Coordinates of C-alpha atoms in Angstrom, one line a residue:
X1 CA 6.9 101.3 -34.8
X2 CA 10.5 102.0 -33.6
X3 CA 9.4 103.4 -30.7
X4 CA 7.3 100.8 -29.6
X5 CA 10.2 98.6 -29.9
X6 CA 12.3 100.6 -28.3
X7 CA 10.1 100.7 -25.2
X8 CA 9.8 97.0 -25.3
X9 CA 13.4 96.4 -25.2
X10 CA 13.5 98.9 -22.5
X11 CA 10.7 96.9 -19.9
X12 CA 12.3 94.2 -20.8
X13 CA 15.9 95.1 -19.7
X14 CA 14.3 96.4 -16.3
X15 CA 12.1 93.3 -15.4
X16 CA 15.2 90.8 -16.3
X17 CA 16.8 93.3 -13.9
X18 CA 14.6 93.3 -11.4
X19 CA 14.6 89.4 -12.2
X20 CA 18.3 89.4 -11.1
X21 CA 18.0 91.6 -8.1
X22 CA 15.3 89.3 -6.3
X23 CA 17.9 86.6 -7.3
X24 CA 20.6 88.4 -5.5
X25 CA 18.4 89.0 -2.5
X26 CA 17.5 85.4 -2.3
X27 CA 20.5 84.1 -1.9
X28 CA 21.7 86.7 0.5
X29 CA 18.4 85.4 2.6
X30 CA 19.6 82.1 2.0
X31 CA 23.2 83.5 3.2
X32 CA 21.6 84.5 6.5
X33 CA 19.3 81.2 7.1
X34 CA 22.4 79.6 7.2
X35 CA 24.6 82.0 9.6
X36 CA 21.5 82.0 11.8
X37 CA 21.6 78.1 12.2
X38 CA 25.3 78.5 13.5
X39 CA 26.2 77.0 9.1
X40 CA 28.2 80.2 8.3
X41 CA 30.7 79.1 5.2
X42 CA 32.5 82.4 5.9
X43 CA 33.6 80.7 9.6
X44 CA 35.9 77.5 7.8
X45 CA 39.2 78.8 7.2
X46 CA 40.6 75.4 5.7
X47 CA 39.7 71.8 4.0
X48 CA 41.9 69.1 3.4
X49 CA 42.0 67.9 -0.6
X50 CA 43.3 64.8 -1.8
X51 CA 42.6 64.6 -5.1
X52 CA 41.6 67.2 -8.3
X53 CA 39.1 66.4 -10.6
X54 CA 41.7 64.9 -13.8
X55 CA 43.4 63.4 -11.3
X56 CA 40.7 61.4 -10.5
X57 CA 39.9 60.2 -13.8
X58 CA 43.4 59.5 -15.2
X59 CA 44.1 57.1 -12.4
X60 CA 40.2 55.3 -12.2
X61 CA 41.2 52.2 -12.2
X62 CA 43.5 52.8 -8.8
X63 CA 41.0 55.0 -7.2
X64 CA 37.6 52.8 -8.2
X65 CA 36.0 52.5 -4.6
X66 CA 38.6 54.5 -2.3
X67 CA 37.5 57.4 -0.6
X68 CA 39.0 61.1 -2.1
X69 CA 38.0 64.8 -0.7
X70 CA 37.5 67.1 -3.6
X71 CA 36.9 70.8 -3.5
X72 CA 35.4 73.0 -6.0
X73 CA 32.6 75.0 -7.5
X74 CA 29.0 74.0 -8.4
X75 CA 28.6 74.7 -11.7
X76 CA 25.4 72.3 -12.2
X77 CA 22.5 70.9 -10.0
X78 CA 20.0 68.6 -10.5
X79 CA 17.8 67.7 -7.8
X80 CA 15.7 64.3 -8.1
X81 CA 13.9 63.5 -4.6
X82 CA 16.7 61.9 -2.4
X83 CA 19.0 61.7 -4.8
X84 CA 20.8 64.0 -6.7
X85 CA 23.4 65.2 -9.3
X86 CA 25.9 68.4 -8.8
X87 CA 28.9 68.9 -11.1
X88 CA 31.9 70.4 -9.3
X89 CA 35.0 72.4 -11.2
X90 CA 38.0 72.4 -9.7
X91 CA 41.6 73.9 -11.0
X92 CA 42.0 70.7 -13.3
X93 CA 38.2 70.5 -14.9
X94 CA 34.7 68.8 -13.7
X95 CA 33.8 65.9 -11.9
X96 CA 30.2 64.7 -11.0
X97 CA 29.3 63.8 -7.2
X98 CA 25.9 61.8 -6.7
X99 CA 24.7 63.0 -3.5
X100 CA 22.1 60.9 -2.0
X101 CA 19.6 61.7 1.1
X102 CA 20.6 58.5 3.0
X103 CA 24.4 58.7 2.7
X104 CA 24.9 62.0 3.5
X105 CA 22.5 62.6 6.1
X106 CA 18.6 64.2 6.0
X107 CA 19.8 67.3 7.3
X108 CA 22.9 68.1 5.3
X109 CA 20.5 66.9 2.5
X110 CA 18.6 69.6 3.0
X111 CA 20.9 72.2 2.9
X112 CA 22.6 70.8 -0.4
X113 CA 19.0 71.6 -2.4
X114 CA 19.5 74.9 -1.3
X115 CA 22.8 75.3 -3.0
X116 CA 23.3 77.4 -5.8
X117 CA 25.5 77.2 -8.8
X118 CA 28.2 79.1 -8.3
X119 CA 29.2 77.8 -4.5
X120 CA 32.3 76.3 -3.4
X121 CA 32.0 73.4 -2.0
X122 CA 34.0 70.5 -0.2
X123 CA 32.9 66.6 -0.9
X124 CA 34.4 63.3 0.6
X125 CA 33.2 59.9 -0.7
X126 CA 34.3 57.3 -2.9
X127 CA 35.5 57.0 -6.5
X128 CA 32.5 55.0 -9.0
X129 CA 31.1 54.8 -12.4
X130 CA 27.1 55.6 -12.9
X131 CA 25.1 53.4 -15.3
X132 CA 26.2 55.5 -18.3
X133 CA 30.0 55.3 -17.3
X134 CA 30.4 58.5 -16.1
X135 CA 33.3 58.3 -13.2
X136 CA 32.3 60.3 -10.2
X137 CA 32.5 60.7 -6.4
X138 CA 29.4 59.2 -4.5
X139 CA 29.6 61.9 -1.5
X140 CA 29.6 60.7 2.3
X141 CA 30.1 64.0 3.6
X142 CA 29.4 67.6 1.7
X143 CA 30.4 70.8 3.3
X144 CA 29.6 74.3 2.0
X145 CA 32.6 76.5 1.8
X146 CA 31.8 79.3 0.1
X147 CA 28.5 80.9 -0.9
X148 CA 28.1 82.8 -3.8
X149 CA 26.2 85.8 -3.7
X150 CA 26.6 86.7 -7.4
X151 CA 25.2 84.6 -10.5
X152 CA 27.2 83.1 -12.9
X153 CA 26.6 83.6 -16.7
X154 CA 24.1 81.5 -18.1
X155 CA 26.1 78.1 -19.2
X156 CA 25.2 77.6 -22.5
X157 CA 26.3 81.0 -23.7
X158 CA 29.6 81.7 -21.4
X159 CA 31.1 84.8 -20.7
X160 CA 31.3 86.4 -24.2
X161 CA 31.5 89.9 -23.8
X162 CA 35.0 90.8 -24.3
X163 CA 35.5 93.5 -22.5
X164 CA 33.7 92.0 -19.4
X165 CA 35.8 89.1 -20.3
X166 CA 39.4 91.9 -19.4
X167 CA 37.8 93.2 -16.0
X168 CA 36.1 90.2 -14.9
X169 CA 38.7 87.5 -15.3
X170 CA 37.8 85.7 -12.4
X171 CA 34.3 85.4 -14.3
X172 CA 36.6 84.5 -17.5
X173 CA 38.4 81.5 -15.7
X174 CA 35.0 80.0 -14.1
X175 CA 33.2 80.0 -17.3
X176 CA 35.6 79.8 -20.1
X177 CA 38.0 76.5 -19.8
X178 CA 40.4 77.4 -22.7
X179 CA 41.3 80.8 -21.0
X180 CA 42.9 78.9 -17.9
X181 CA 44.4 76.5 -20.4
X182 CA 46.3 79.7 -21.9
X183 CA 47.2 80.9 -18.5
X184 CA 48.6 77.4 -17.8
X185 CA 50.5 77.7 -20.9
X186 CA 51.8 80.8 -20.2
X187 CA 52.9 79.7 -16.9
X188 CA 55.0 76.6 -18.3
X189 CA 56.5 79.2 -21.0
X190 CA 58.4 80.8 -18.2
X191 CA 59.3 78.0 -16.3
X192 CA 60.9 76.3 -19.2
X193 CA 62.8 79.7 -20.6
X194 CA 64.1 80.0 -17.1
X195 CA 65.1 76.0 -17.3
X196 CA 66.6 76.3 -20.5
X197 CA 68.5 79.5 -19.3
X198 CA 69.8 78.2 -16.1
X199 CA 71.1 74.7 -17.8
X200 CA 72.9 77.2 -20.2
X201 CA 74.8 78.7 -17.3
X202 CA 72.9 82.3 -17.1
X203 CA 72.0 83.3 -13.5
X204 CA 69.1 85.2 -13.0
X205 CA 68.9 88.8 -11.1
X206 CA 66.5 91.9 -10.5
X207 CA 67.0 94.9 -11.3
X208 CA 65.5 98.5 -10.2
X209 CA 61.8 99.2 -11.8
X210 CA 61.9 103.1 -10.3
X211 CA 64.5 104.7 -12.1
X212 CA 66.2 108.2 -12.9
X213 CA 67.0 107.7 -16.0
X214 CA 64.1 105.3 -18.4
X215 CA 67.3 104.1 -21.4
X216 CA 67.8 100.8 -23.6
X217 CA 64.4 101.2 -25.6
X218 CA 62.5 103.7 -27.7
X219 CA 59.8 104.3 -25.7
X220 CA 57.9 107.4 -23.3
X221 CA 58.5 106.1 -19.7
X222 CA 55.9 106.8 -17.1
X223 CA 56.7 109.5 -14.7
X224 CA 55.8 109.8 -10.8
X225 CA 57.4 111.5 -7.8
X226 CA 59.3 110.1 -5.2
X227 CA 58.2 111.9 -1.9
X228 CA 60.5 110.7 0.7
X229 CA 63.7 111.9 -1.8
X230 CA 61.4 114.9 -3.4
X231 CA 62.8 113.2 -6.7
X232 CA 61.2 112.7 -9.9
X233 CA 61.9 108.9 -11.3
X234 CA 60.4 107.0 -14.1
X235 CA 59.2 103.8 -14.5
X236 CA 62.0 101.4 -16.2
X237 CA 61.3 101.2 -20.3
X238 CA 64.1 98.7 -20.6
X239 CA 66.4 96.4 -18.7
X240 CA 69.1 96.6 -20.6
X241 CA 71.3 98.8 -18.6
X242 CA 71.0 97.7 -15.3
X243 CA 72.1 94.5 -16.7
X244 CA 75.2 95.5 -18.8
X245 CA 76.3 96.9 -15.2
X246 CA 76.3 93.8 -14.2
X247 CA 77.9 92.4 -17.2
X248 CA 81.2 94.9 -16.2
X249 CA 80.9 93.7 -12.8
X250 CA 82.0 90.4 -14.1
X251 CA 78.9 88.2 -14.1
X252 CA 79.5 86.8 -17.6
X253 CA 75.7 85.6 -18.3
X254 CA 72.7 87.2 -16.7
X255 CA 69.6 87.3 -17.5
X256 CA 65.8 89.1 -16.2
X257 CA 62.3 88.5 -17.0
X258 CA 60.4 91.4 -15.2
X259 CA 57.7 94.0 -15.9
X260 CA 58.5 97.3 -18.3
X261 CA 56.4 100.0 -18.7
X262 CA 55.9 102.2 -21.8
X263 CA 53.6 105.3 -22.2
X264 CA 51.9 104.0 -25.1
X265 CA 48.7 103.1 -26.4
X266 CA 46.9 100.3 -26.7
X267 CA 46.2 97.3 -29.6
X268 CA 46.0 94.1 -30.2
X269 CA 50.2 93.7 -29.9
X270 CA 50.7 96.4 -26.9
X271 CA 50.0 97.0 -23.4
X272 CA 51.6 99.7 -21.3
X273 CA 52.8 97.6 -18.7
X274 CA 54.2 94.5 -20.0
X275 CA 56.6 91.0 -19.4
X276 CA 60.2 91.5 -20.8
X277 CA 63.1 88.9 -20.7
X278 CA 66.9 90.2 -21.5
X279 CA 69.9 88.5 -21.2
X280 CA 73.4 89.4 -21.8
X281 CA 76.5 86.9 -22.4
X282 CA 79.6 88.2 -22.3
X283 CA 82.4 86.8 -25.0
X284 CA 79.6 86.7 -27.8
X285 CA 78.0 88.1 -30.3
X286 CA 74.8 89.1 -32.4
X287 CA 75.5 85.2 -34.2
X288 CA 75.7 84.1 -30.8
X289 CA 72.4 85.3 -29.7
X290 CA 70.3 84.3 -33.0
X291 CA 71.5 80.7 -31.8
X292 CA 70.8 81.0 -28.6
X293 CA 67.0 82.1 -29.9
X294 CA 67.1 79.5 -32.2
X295 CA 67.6 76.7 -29.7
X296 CA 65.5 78.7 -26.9
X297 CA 62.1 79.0 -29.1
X298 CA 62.8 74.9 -30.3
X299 CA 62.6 74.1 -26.5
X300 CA 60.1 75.7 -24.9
X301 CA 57.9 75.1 -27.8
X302 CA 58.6 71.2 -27.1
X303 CA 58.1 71.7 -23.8
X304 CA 55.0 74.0 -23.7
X305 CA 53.1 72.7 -26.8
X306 CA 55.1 69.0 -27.5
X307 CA 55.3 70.2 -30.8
X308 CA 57.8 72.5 -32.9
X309 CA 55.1 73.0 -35.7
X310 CA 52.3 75.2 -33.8
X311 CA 48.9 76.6 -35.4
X312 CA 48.9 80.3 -35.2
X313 CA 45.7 82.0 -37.0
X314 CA 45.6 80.1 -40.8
X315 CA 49.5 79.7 -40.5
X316 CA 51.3 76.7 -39.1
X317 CA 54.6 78.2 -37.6
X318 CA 57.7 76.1 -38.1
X319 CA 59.9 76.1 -35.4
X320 CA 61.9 73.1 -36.3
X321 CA 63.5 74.3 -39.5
X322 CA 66.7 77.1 -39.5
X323 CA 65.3 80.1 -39.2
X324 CA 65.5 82.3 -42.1
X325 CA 68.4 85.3 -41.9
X326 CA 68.7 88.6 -44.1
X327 CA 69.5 92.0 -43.7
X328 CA 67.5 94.5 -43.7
X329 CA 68.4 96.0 -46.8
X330 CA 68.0 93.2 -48.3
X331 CA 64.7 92.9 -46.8
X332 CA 63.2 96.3 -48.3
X333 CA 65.1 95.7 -51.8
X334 CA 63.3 92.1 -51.5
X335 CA 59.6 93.5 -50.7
X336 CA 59.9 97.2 -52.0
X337 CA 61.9 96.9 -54.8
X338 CA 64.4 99.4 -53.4
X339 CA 68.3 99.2 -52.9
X340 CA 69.6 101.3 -50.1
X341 CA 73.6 100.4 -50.4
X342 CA 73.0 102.3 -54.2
X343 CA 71.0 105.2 -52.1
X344 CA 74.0 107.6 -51.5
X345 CA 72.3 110.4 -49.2
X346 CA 69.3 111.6 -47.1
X347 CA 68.2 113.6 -49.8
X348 CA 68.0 110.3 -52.1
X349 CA 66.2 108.6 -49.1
X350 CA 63.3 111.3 -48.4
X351 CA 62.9 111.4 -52.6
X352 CA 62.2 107.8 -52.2
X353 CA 60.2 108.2 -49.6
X354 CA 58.3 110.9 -51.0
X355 CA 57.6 108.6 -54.5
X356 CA 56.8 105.8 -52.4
X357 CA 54.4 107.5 -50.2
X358 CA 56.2 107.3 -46.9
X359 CA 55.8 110.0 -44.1
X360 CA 58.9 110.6 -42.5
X361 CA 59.9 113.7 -39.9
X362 CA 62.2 116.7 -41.0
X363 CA 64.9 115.1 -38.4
X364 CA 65.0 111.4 -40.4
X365 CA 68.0 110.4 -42.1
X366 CA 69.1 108.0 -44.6
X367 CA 69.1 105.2 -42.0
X368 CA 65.5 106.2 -40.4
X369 CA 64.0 106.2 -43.7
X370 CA 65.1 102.8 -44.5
X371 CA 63.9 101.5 -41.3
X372 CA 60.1 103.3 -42.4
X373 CA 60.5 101.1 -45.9
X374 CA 61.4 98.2 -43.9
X375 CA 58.2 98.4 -41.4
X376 CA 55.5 99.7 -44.4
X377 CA 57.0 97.1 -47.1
X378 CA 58.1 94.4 -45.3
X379 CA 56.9 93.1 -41.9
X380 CA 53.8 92.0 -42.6
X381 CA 55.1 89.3 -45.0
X382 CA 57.8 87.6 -42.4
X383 CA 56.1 84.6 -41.4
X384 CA 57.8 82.0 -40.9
X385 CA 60.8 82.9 -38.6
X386 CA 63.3 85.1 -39.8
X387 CA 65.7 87.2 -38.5
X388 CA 66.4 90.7 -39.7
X389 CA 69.9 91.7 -39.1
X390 CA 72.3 95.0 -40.0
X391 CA 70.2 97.8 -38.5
X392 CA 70.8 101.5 -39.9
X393 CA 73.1 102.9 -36.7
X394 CA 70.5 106.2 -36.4
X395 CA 67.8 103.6 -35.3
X396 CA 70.5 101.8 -32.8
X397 CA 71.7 103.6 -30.1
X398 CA 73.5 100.8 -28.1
X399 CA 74.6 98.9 -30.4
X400 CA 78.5 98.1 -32.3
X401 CA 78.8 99.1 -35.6
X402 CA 79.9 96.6 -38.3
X403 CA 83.1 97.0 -38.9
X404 CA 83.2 97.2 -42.5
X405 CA 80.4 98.8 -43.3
X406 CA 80.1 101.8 -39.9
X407 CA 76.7 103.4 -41.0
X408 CA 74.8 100.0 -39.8
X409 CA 74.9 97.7 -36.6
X410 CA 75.3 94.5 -35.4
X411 CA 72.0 94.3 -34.5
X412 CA 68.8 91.5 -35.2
X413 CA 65.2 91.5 -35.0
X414 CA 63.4 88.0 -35.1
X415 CA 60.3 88.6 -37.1
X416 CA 57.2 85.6 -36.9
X417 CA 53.6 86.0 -38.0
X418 CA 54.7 89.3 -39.4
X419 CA 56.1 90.2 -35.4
X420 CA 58.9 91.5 -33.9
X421 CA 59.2 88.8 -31.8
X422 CA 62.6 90.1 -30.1
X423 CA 65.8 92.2 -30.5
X424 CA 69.5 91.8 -30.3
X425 CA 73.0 93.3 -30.1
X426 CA 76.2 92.7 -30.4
X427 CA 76.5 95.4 -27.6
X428 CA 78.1 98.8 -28.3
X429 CA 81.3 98.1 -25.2
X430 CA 83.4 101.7 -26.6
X431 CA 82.4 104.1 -24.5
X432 CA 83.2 107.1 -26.6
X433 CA 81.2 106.1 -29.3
X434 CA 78.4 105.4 -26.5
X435 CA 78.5 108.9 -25.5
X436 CA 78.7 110.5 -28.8
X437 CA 75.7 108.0 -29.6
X438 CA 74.0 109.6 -26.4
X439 CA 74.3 113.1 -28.0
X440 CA 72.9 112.3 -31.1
X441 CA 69.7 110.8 -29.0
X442 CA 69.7 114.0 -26.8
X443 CA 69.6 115.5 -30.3
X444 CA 66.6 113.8 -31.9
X445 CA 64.7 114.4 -28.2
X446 CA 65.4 117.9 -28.6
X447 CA 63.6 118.3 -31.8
X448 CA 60.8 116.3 -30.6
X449 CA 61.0 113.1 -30.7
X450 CA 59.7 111.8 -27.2
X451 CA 60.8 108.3 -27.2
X452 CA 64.5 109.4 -27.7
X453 CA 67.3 108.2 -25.0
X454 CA 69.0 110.4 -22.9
X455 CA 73.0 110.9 -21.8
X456 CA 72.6 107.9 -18.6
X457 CA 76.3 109.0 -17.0
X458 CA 76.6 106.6 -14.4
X459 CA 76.2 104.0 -17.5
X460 CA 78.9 105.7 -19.6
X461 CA 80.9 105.1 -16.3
X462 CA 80.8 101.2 -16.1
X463 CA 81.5 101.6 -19.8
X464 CA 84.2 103.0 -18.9
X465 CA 85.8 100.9 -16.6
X466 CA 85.5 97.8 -19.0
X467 CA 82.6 95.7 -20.6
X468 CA 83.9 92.9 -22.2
X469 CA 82.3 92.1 -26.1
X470 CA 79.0 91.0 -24.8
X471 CA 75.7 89.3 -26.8
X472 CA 72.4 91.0 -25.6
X473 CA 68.7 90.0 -26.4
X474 CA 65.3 91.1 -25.7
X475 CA 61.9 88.7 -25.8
X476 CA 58.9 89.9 -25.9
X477 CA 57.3 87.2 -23.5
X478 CA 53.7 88.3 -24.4
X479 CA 53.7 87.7 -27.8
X480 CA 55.5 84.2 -27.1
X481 CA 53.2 83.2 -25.1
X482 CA 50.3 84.8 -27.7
X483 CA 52.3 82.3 -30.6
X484 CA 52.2 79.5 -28.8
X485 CA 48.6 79.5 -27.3
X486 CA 47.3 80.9 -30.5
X487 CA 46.0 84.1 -29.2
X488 CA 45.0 86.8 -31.5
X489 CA 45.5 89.9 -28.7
X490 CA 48.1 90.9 -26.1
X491 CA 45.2 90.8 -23.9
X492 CA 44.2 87.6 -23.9
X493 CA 47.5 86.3 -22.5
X494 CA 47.7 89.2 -19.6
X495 CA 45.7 88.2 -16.7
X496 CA 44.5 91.5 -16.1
X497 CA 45.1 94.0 -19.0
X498 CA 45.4 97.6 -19.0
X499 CA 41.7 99.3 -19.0
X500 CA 40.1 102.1 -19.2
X501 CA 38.4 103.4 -16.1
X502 CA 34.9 102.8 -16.2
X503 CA 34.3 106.7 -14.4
X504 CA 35.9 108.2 -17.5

């Protein structure tokens, strides 16, 4: 009985393709009826639009009767003797056009039954409401722009398939509505961080993404050759020390939103080449940057979402309210039920680790171990915004010890929906400690940790020619943008996400 089904399924999947390819082929033949009769779409290079679709029906009552030009794609047809329906979708949504025999022309009518979903068309005519109240365009003139020589996802169902959803984004946008609504989103996010930063007095720069030396992160860089030096160079994990360069060199607030790339995998929170924002103020601190984060998250989530309260999976995220601060000691003591200020050694540390189940390497100290409690224990419950502060140093490479208590930093993380949602210094400016810090990392990549820093000399230089006591911070744009657009996966707020190969 199985295999009877089996082969059904089978004939079926080759006559619905074989159903598709004599689609294909038609509408290449129709392609070439129409490049024969001297109609070629491919031959317009340009058409003049006045108005989008919204537009349109936002300002009806100042439009009603005036002739607009619209562009867009056929997404529906329906043909009723000399008159007919099409539904065009343009960057701003749909819009109907009645297209009628005797206003358009016998001819041109012609050609317009001929059209398939999924062409681009242009259509001039004026602005009215049908019977039902529908506002749409009654077209005088319809030109064909584009013809499509693939076919669309059937409408009722979308484009569902996740995975065709990644590679096919075009397809994504064309069928699914809310996808350009994030993209939309995600491009107002930016424009308003880079609003709020400028008003603020930061100037923006670039800096290098092909570098010797891949520092300011934990992270495997990407490696590749650089023929016309016969060098090898990395690509940048970090901007963070391109930027404190500049922050020696005197320009007291910089900032960078750019591309990173980490050697990583991949999951619903990472993709190996992803958006980064850091900015560094000089004359400030680690308190400094959590209200500067503070303020920056209130804003764009106004600006972007007109709300500071926004829905993220069952949880409604309040951005409004003071954002929670404790260290991470207190944290783990909080969520694990462990002290670390009574822990007094290593030893102590891996015996806790060992009754509390944690894996840690032979390498780990005190300080790594209580950064393993802190991301088993207690990351998952930090919700509502809260920033971690008072890193264990071994975990902190750049950044200044606190003065009274040297084995932890001046450091923060800002934790929402149980995310790191960015991470801040008060920036290590003494550049023996920086080196001696180096060594240690030089150290740890030595006995095999991969993701470990190494010396970067020219950096040790600036450092030693002056960097004033500077504020730095790193966003994760992706997951902002994933908070407020109420995405579930990195991947759903990249435009084109990292894939496998479909050859492998």
């Amino acid at each position: 009985m199985a295999d009877i089904q089996n082969k059904n399924v089978q004939q079926n999947n080759v006559g619905q393709e074989q159903d598709i390819n004599q689609l294909l082929q038609v509408r290449r033949e129709k392609l070439a009826a129409l490049q024969e009769a001297g109609k070629d779409p491919f031959r317009i290079t340009k058409y003049e639009v006045s108005h989008h679709s919204q537009e349109i029906k936002d300002n009806y009552d100042r439009l009603e009767g005036k002739t607009v030009s619209i562009a867009g794609r056929i997404m529906q047809k329906r043909i009723m003797g000399k008159a007919s329906f099409c539904n065009v979708q343009d960057l701003q949504g749909n819009i109907q056009s009645y297209v009628a025999r005797d206003s358009i022309g016998e001819e041109p009518y012609a050609d317009f039954k001929k059209y398939d979903v999924g062409d681009i068309v242009g259509i001039k005519g004026e602005v009215f409401k049908t019977k039902t109240g529908e506002i749409s365009v009654h077209a005088a003139e319809l030109v064909l722009l584009s013809k499509s020589l693939q076919i669309l996802p059937e409408k009722f169902h979308g484009l569902t398939n996740t995975d065709i959803r990644y590679r096919q984004r075009y397809t994504d946008l064309i069928m699914n509505p809310d996808v350009k609504d994030t993209f939309v989103k995600r491009s107002k996010v930016l424009s308003a961080i880079r609003r709020y930063l400028d008003e603020q007095g930061f100037m923006e720069v670039e800096t290098p993404m092909l570098v010797a030396n891949a520092g300011g992160a934990a992270a495997r860089p990407f490696e590749t050759h650089y023929n016309a030096l016969d060098e090898d160079v990395k690509l940048r994990i970090s901007l963070e020390l391109y930027l404190k360069r500049l922050i020696v060199g005197g320009m007291e607030k910089v900032y960078e939103i750019g591309r990173v790339f980490r050697n990583e995998g991949l999951d619903t929170r990472h993709n190996p080449e992803f958006t980064l924002m850091e900015l560094y103020q000089a004359y400030t601190d680690y308190y400094g940057m959590m209200d500067l984060t503070e303020n920056l998250f209130r804003y764009v989530a106004q600006e972007v979402c007109g709300t500071t309260l926004v829905p993220y999976a069952e949880e409604m995220i309040d951005l409004g309210k003071p954002f929670a601060r404790l260290t991470m000691t207190e944290a783990v003591k909080q969520y694990a039920g462990v002290d670390f200020d009574q822990v007094p050694d290593t030893e102590a540390a891996k015996k806790l680790a060992d009754e509390k189940g944690i894996h840690y390497e032979a390498r780990h100290t005190k300080g790594d171990i209580l950064n393993l409690f802190f991301e088993e224990f207690v990351e998952e419950h930090l919700i509502q915004p809260t920033f971690v502060m008072d890193h264990p140093v071994e975990v902190s490479p750049l950044t200044k010890r606190k003065p009274d208590k040297p084995d932890y930093v001046e450091r923060f993380e800002l934790f929402i929906y149980g995310r790191e949602m960015c991470n801040a210094y008060s920036e290590l400016n003494d550049p023996i400690d920086q080196r001696e810090r180096f060594k240690a990392q030089e150290a740890a990549l030595a006995a095999g940790d991969e993701e470990a820093n190494t010396t970067d000399e020219d950096f040790l230089n600036a450092l030693e020619i002056g960097m004033p006591p500077t504020g730095g911070i790193g966003y994760g744009i992706d997951r902002l943008v994933m908070l407020l657009t109420n995405s579930p996966a990195i991947r759903d707020v990249l435009l084109f996400p990292t894939m496998r190969s479909l050859d492998n």
